[in-house]
Tab-separated table of C-alpha atoms and ligand atoms in Angstrom:
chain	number	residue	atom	x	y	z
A	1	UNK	CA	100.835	38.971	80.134
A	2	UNK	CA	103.637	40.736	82.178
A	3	UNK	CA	105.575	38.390	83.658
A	4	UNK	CA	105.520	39.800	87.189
A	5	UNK	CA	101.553	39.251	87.452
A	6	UNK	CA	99.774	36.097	88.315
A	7	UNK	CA	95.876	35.217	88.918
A	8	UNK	CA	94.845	36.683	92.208
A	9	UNK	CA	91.563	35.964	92.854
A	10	UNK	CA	88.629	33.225	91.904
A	11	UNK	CA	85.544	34.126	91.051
A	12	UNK	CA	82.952	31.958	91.831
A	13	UNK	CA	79.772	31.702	89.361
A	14	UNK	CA	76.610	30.697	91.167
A	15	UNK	CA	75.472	27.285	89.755
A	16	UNK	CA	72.673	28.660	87.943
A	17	UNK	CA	75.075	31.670	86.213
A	18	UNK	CA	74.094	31.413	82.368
A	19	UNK	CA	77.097	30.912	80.118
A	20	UNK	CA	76.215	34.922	79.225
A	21	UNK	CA	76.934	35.556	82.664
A	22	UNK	CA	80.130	34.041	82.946
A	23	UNK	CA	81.162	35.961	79.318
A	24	UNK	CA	79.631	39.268	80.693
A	25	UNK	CA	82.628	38.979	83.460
A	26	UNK	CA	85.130	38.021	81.528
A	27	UNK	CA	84.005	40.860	78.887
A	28	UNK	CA	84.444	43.383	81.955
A	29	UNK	CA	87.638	42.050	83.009
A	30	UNK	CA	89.151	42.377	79.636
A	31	UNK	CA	88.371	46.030	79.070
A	32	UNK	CA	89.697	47.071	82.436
A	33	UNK	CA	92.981	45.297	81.188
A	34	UNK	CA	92.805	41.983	83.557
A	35	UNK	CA	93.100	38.537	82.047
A	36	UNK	CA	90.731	35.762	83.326
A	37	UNK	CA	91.169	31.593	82.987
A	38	UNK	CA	87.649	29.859	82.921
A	39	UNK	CA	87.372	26.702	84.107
A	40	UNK	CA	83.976	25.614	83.944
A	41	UNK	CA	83.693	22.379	86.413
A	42	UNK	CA	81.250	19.415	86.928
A	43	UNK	CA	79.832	21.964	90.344
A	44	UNK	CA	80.508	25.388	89.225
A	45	UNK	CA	82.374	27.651	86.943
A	46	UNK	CA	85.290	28.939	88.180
A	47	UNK	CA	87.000	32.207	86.888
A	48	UNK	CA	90.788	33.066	87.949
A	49	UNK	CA	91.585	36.568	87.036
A	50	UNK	CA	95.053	37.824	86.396
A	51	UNK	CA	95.710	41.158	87.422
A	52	UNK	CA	97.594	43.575	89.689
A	53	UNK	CA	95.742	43.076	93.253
A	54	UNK	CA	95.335	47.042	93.716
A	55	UNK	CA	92.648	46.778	90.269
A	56	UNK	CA	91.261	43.691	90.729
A	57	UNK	CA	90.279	44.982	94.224
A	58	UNK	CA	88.537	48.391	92.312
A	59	UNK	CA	86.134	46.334	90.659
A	60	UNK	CA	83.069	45.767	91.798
A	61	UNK	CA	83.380	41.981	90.434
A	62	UNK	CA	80.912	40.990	93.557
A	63	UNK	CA	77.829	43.226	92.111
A	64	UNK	CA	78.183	41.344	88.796
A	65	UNK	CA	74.956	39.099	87.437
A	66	UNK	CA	75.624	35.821	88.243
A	67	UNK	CA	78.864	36.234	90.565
A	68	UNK	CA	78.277	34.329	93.862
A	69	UNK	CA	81.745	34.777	95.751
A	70	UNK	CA	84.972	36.433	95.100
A	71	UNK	CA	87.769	34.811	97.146
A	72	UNK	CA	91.926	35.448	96.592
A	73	UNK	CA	93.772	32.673	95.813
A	74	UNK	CA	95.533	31.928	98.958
A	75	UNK	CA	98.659	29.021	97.423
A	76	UNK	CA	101.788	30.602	95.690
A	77	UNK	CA	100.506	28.061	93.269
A	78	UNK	CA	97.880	29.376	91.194
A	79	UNK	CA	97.267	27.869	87.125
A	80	UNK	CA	98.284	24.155	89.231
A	81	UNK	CA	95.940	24.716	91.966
A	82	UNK	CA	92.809	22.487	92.586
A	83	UNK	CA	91.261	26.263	93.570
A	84	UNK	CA	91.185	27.477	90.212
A	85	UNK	CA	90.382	24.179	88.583
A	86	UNK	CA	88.231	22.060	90.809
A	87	UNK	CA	88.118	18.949	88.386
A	88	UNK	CA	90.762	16.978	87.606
A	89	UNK	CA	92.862	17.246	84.385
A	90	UNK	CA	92.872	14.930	82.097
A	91	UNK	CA	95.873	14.299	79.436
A	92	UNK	CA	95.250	12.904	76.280
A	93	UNK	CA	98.469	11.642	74.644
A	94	UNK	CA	97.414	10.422	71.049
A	95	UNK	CA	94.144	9.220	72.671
A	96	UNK	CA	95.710	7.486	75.397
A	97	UNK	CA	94.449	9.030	79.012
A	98	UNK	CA	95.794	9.936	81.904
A	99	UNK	CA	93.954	11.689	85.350
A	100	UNK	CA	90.034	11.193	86.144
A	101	UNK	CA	89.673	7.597	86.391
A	102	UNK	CA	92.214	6.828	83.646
A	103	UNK	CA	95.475	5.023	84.411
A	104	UNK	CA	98.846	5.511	82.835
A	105	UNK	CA	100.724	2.496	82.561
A	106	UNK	CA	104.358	3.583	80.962
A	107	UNK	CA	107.154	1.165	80.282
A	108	UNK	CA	110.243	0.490	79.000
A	109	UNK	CA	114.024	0.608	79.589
A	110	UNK	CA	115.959	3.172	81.521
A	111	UNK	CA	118.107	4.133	78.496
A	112	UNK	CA	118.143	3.332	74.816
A	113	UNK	CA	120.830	1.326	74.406
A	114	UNK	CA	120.489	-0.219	71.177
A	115	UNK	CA	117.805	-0.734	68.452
A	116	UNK	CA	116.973	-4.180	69.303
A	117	UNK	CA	116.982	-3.697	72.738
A	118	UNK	CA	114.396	-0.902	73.093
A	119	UNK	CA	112.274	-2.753	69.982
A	120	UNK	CA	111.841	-5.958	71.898
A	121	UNK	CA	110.854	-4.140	75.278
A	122	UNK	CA	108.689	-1.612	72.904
A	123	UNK	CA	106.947	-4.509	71.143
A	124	UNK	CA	106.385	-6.490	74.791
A	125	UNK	CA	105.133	-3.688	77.131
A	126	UNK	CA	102.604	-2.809	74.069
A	127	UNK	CA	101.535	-6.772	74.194
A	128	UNK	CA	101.199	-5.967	78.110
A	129	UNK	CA	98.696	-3.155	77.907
A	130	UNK	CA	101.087	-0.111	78.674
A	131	UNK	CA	100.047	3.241	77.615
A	132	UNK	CA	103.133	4.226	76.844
A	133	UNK	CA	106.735	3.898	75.929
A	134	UNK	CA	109.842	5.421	78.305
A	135	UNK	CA	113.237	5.746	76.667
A	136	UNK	CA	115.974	7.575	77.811
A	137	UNK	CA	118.126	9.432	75.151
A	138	UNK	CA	119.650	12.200	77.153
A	139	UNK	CA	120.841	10.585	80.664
A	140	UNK	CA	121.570	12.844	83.942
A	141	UNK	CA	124.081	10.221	85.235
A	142	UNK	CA	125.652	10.888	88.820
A	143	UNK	CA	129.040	9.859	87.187
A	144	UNK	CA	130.408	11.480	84.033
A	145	UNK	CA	132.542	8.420	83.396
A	146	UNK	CA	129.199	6.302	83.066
A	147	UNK	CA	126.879	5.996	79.832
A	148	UNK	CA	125.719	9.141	79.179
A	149	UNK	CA	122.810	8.301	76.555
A	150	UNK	CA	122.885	7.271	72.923
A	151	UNK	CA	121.673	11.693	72.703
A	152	UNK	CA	120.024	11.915	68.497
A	153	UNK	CA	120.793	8.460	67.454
A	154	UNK	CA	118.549	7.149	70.751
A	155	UNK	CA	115.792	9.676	69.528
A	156	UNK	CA	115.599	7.724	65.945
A	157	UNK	CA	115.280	4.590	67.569
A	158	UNK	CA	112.109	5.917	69.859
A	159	UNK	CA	110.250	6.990	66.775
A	160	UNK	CA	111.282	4.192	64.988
A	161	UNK	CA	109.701	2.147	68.589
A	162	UNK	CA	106.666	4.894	67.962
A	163	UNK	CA	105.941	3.382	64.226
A	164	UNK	CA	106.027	0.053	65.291
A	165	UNK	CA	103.808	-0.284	68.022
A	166	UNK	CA	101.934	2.584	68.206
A	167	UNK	CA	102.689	4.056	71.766
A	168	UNK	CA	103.718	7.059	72.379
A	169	UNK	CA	107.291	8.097	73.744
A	170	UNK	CA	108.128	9.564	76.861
A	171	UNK	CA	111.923	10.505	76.953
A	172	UNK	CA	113.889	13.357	78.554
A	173	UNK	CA	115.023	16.650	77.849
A	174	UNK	CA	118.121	17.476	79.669
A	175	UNK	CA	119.124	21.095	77.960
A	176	UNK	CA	117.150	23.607	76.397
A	177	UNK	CA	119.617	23.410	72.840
A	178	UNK	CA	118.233	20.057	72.239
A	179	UNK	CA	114.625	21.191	72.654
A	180	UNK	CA	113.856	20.596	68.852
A	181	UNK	CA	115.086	17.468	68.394
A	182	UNK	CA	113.246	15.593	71.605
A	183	UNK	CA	110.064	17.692	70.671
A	184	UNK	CA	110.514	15.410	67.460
A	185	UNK	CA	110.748	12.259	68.859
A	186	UNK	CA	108.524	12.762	72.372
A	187	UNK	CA	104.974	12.734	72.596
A	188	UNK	CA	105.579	13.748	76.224
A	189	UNK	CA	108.452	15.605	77.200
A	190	UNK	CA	110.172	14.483	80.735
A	191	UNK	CA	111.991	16.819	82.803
A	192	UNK	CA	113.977	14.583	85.282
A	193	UNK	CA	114.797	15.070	88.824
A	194	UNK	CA	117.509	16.866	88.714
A	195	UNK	CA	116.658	19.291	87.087
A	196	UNK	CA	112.906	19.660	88.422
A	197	UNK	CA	113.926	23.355	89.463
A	198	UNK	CA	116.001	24.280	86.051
A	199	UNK	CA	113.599	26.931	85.826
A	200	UNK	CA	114.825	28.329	82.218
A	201	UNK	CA	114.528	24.564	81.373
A	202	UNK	CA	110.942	24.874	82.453
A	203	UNK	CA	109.938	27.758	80.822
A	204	UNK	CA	111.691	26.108	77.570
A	205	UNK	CA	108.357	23.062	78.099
A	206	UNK	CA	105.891	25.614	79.305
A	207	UNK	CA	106.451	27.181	75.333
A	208	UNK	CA	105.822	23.453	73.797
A	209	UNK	CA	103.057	22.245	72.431
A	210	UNK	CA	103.342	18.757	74.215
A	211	UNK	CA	102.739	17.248	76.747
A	212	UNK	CA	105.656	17.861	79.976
A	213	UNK	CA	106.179	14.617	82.361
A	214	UNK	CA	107.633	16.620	85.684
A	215	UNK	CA	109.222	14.696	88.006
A	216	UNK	CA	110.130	15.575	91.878
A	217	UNK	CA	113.639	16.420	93.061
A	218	UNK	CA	115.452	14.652	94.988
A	219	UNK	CA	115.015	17.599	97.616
A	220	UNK	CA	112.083	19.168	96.562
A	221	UNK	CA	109.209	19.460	98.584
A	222	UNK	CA	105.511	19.538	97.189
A	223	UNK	CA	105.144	22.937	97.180
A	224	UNK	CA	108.287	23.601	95.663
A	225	UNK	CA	107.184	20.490	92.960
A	226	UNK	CA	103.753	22.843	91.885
A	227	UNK	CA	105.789	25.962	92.217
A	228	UNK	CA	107.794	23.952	89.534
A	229	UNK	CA	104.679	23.290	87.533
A	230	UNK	CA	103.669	26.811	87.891
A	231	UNK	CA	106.890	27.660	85.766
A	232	UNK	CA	105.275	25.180	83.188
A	233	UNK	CA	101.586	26.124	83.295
A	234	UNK	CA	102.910	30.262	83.406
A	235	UNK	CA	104.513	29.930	80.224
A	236	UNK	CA	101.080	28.438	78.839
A	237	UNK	CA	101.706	24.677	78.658
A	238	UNK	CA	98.675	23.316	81.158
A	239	UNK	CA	99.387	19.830	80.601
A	240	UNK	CA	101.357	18.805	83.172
A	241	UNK	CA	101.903	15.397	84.535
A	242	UNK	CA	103.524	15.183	88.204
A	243	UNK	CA	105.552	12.085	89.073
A	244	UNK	CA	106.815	11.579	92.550
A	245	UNK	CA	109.890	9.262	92.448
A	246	UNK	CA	111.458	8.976	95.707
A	247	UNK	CA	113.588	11.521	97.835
A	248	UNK	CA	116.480	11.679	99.621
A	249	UNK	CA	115.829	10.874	103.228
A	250	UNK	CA	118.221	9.361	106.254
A	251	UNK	CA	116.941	5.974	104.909
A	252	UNK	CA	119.275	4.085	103.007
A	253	UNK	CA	117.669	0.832	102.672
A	254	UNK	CA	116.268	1.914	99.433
A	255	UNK	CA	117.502	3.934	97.140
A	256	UNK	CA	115.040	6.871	97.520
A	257	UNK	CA	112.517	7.061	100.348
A	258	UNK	CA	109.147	6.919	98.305
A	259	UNK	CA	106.863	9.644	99.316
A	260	UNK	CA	103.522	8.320	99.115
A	261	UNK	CA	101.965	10.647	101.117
A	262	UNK	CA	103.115	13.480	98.641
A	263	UNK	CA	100.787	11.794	96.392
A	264	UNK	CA	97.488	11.541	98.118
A	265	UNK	CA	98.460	15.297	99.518
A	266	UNK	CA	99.203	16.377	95.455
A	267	UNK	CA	95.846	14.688	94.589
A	268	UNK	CA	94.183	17.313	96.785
A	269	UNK	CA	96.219	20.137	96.065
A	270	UNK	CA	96.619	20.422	92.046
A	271	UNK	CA	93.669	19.529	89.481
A	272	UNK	CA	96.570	17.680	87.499
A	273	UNK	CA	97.331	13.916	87.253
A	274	UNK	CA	99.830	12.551	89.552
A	275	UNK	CA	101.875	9.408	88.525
A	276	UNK	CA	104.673	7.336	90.502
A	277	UNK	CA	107.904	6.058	89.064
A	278	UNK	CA	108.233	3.153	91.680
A	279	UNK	CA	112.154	1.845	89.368
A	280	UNK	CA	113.840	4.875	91.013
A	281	UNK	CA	112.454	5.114	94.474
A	282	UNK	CA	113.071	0.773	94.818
A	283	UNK	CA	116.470	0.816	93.191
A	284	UNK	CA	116.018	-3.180	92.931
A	285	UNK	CA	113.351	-4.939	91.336
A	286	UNK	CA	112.363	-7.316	93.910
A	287	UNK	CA	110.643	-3.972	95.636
A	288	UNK	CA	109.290	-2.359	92.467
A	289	UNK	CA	106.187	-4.484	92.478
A	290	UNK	CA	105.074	-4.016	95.977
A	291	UNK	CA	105.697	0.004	95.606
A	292	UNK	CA	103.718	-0.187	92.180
A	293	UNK	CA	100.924	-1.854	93.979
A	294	UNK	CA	100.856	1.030	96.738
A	295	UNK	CA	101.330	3.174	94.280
A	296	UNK	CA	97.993	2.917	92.793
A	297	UNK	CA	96.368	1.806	95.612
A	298	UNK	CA	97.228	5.573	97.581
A	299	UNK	CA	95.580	7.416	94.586
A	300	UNK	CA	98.510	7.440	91.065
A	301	UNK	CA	96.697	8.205	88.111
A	302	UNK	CA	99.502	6.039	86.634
A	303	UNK	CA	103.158	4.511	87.407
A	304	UNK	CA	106.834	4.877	85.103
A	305	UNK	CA	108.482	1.286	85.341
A	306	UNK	CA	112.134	0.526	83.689
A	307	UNK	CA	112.085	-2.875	82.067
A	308	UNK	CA	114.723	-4.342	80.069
A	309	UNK	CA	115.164	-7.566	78.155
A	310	UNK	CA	118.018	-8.211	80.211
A	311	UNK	CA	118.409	-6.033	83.354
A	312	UNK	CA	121.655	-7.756	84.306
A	313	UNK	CA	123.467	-6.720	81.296
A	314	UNK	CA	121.852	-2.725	81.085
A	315	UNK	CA	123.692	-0.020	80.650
A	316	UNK	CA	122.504	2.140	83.287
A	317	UNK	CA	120.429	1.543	86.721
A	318	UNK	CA	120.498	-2.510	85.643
A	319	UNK	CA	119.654	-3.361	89.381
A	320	UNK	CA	115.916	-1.737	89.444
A	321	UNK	CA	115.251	-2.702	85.947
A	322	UNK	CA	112.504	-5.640	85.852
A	323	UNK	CA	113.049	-8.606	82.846
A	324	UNK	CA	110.569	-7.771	80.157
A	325	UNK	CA	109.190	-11.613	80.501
A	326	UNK	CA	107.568	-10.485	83.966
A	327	UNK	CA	105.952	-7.382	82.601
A	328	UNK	CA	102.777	-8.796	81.113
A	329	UNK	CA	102.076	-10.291	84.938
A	330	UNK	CA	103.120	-6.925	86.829
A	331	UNK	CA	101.754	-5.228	84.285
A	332	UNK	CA	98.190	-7.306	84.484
A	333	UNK	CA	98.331	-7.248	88.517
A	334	UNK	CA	98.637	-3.178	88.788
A	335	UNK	CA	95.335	-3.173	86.326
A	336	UNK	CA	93.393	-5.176	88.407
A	337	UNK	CA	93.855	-2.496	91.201
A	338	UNK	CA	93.830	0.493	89.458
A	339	UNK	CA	90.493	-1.288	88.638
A	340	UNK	CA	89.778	-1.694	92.026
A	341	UNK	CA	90.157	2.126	92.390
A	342	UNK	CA	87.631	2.879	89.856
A	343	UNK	CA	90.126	3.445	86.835
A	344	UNK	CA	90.856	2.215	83.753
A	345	UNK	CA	94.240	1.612	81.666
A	346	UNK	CA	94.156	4.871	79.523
B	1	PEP	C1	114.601	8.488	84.435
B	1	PEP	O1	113.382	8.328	84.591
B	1	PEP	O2	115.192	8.091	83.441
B	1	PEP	C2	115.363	9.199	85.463
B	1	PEP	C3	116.625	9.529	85.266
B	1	PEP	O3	114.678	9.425	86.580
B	1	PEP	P1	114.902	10.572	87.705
B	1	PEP	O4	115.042	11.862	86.973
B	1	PEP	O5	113.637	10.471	88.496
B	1	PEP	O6	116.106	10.164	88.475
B	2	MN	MN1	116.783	4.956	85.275
């Protein structure tokens, strides 16, 4: 594809277009040189076609058996859009679920610190039903004089966390030269706030065959978070997982202003799965729980918590971490209303 291009236009199958329909378009589109996405949903089947505008628009695409509407894709997000893809995504990490009625539920501490440390929250957050294990390697601190990550030797520890328990490992990548050693340990790749418009960094993902864990910036609107995910889904990586984590606002009285309203608006926007990381918007544990609960009652198809075996004694954001003995009961509280929401623990 030239890189200047992007899908223009949806064209709408009727619901009784025969699968030979929906090929004979595509067919026509490919010998007149334009690329088409088919997404065949629960309603209809949807076809996006890539082209330039001026030869998309010279053919007669509306004439075609089967065709009931052709409409332009009106968003600057197009691969992310809900347009192209009317059902929701879902992402299936080693056979755990995320989006369409199944809830992520990942856990663990803010940073690796040591072996034991991430072990004994691995091995209790698995007891607890999470989907899931978070581990930061690679830390974006605020300060350069505070712990920066354990980098590699945090990355052995994950897989060795992996092997034991079975879940898989969500950890950051922070710079594109470490790409192959995080695509080693991560089963989901997690592109952190700050550098949720590192666009090179995003094209880096969109090339990876895993699994990419966006999160919001600090600044970042929603648009500009899907035109973010647009960088991922462009490069050919659809499996995207949004996470809204708080933003900077006038309020101070938490650490981020959680933007749950982003969420339900993301749910209708974007066919992907939308989770919220409720440890970095709270910045204290006591409000964690209540945002969690929100959370999944606004729409999440999952939540990021930071637990430690000892918050007080972390490392790195030890005031929003919760102990690892109250994770089986926070844990067992958000199920019952993601339950309540029609989903299950993926
Ligand atoms: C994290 O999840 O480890 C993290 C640093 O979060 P954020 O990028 O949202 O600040
Ligand atoms: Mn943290």
């Amino acid at each position: 594809m030239a890189t200047h291009v992007s899908p223009e236009i949806l064209i709408v199958m009727a619901p009784g277009a025969t699968p030979d329909q929906t090929e004979n378009v595509v067919a026509r589109l490919g010998e007149a040189g334009v690329e088409a996405r088919v997404s065949r949903g629960r309603e209809s089947t949807v076809i996006g076609a890539i082209g330039e505008r001026e030869l998309l628009a010279s053919l007669p695409l509306e004439g075609f058996p089967g065709v009931e509407q052709v409409l332009p894709i009106l968003k600057p997000y197009k691969l992310v859009s809900r347009e192209l893809s009317p059902d929701p995504t879902v992402i299936d990490v080693d056979g755990h679920r995320l989006g369409d009625g199944w809830f992520g539920l990942i856990a663990g501490p803010c940073s690796v610190e040591y072996r034991e440390q991430t072990l004994e929250t691995a091995h209790a957050v698995a007891a607890a039903g999470a989907t899931m294990l978070r581990g930061g390697a690679f830390k974006p601190r605020t300060s350069p004089y505070t712990f920066q990550g354990l980098g590699v030797e945090a990355l052995a520890i994950l897989r060795e966390a992996r092997d034991q328990t079975g879940l898989p490992i969500v950890t950051e990548l922070m710079d594109p030269r470490h790409v192959e050693e995080v695509l080693d340990a991560a089963d989901v790749i997690q592109i952190g706030a700050r550098n949720s418009q590192n666009f090179l960094l995003l094209a880096e993902v969109g090339r990876a065959d895993k699994p990419v864990l966006l999160k919001r910036g600090l600044s970042t609107s929603v648009e500009e978070l899907l035109m973010a995910a647009e960088y991922v889904a462009k490069e050919g990586n659809e499996r995207i997982i949004l996470c809204e984590r708080g933003i900077k606002t006038f309020e101070q009285s938490t650490r981020f202003t959680l933007d749950l309203g982003a969420v339900a608006v993301l749910k209708t926007e974007t066919h992907l799965p939308v989770i919220v990381d409720p440890s970095h918007a709270a910045g204290r544990r006591d409000l964690v729980l209540p945002l969690a609960r929100a959370a999944t009652a606004v729409g999440a198809d999952g939540i990021i918590v930071e637990t430690h075996p000892r918050p007080e004694e972390a490392l790195s954001d030890a005031a929003q971490q919760i102990p690892v003995s109250e994770f089986g009961a926070f844990a067992s509280e958000i199920a019952d209303i993601a339950a309540l929401m029609g989903k299950e623990i993926g």
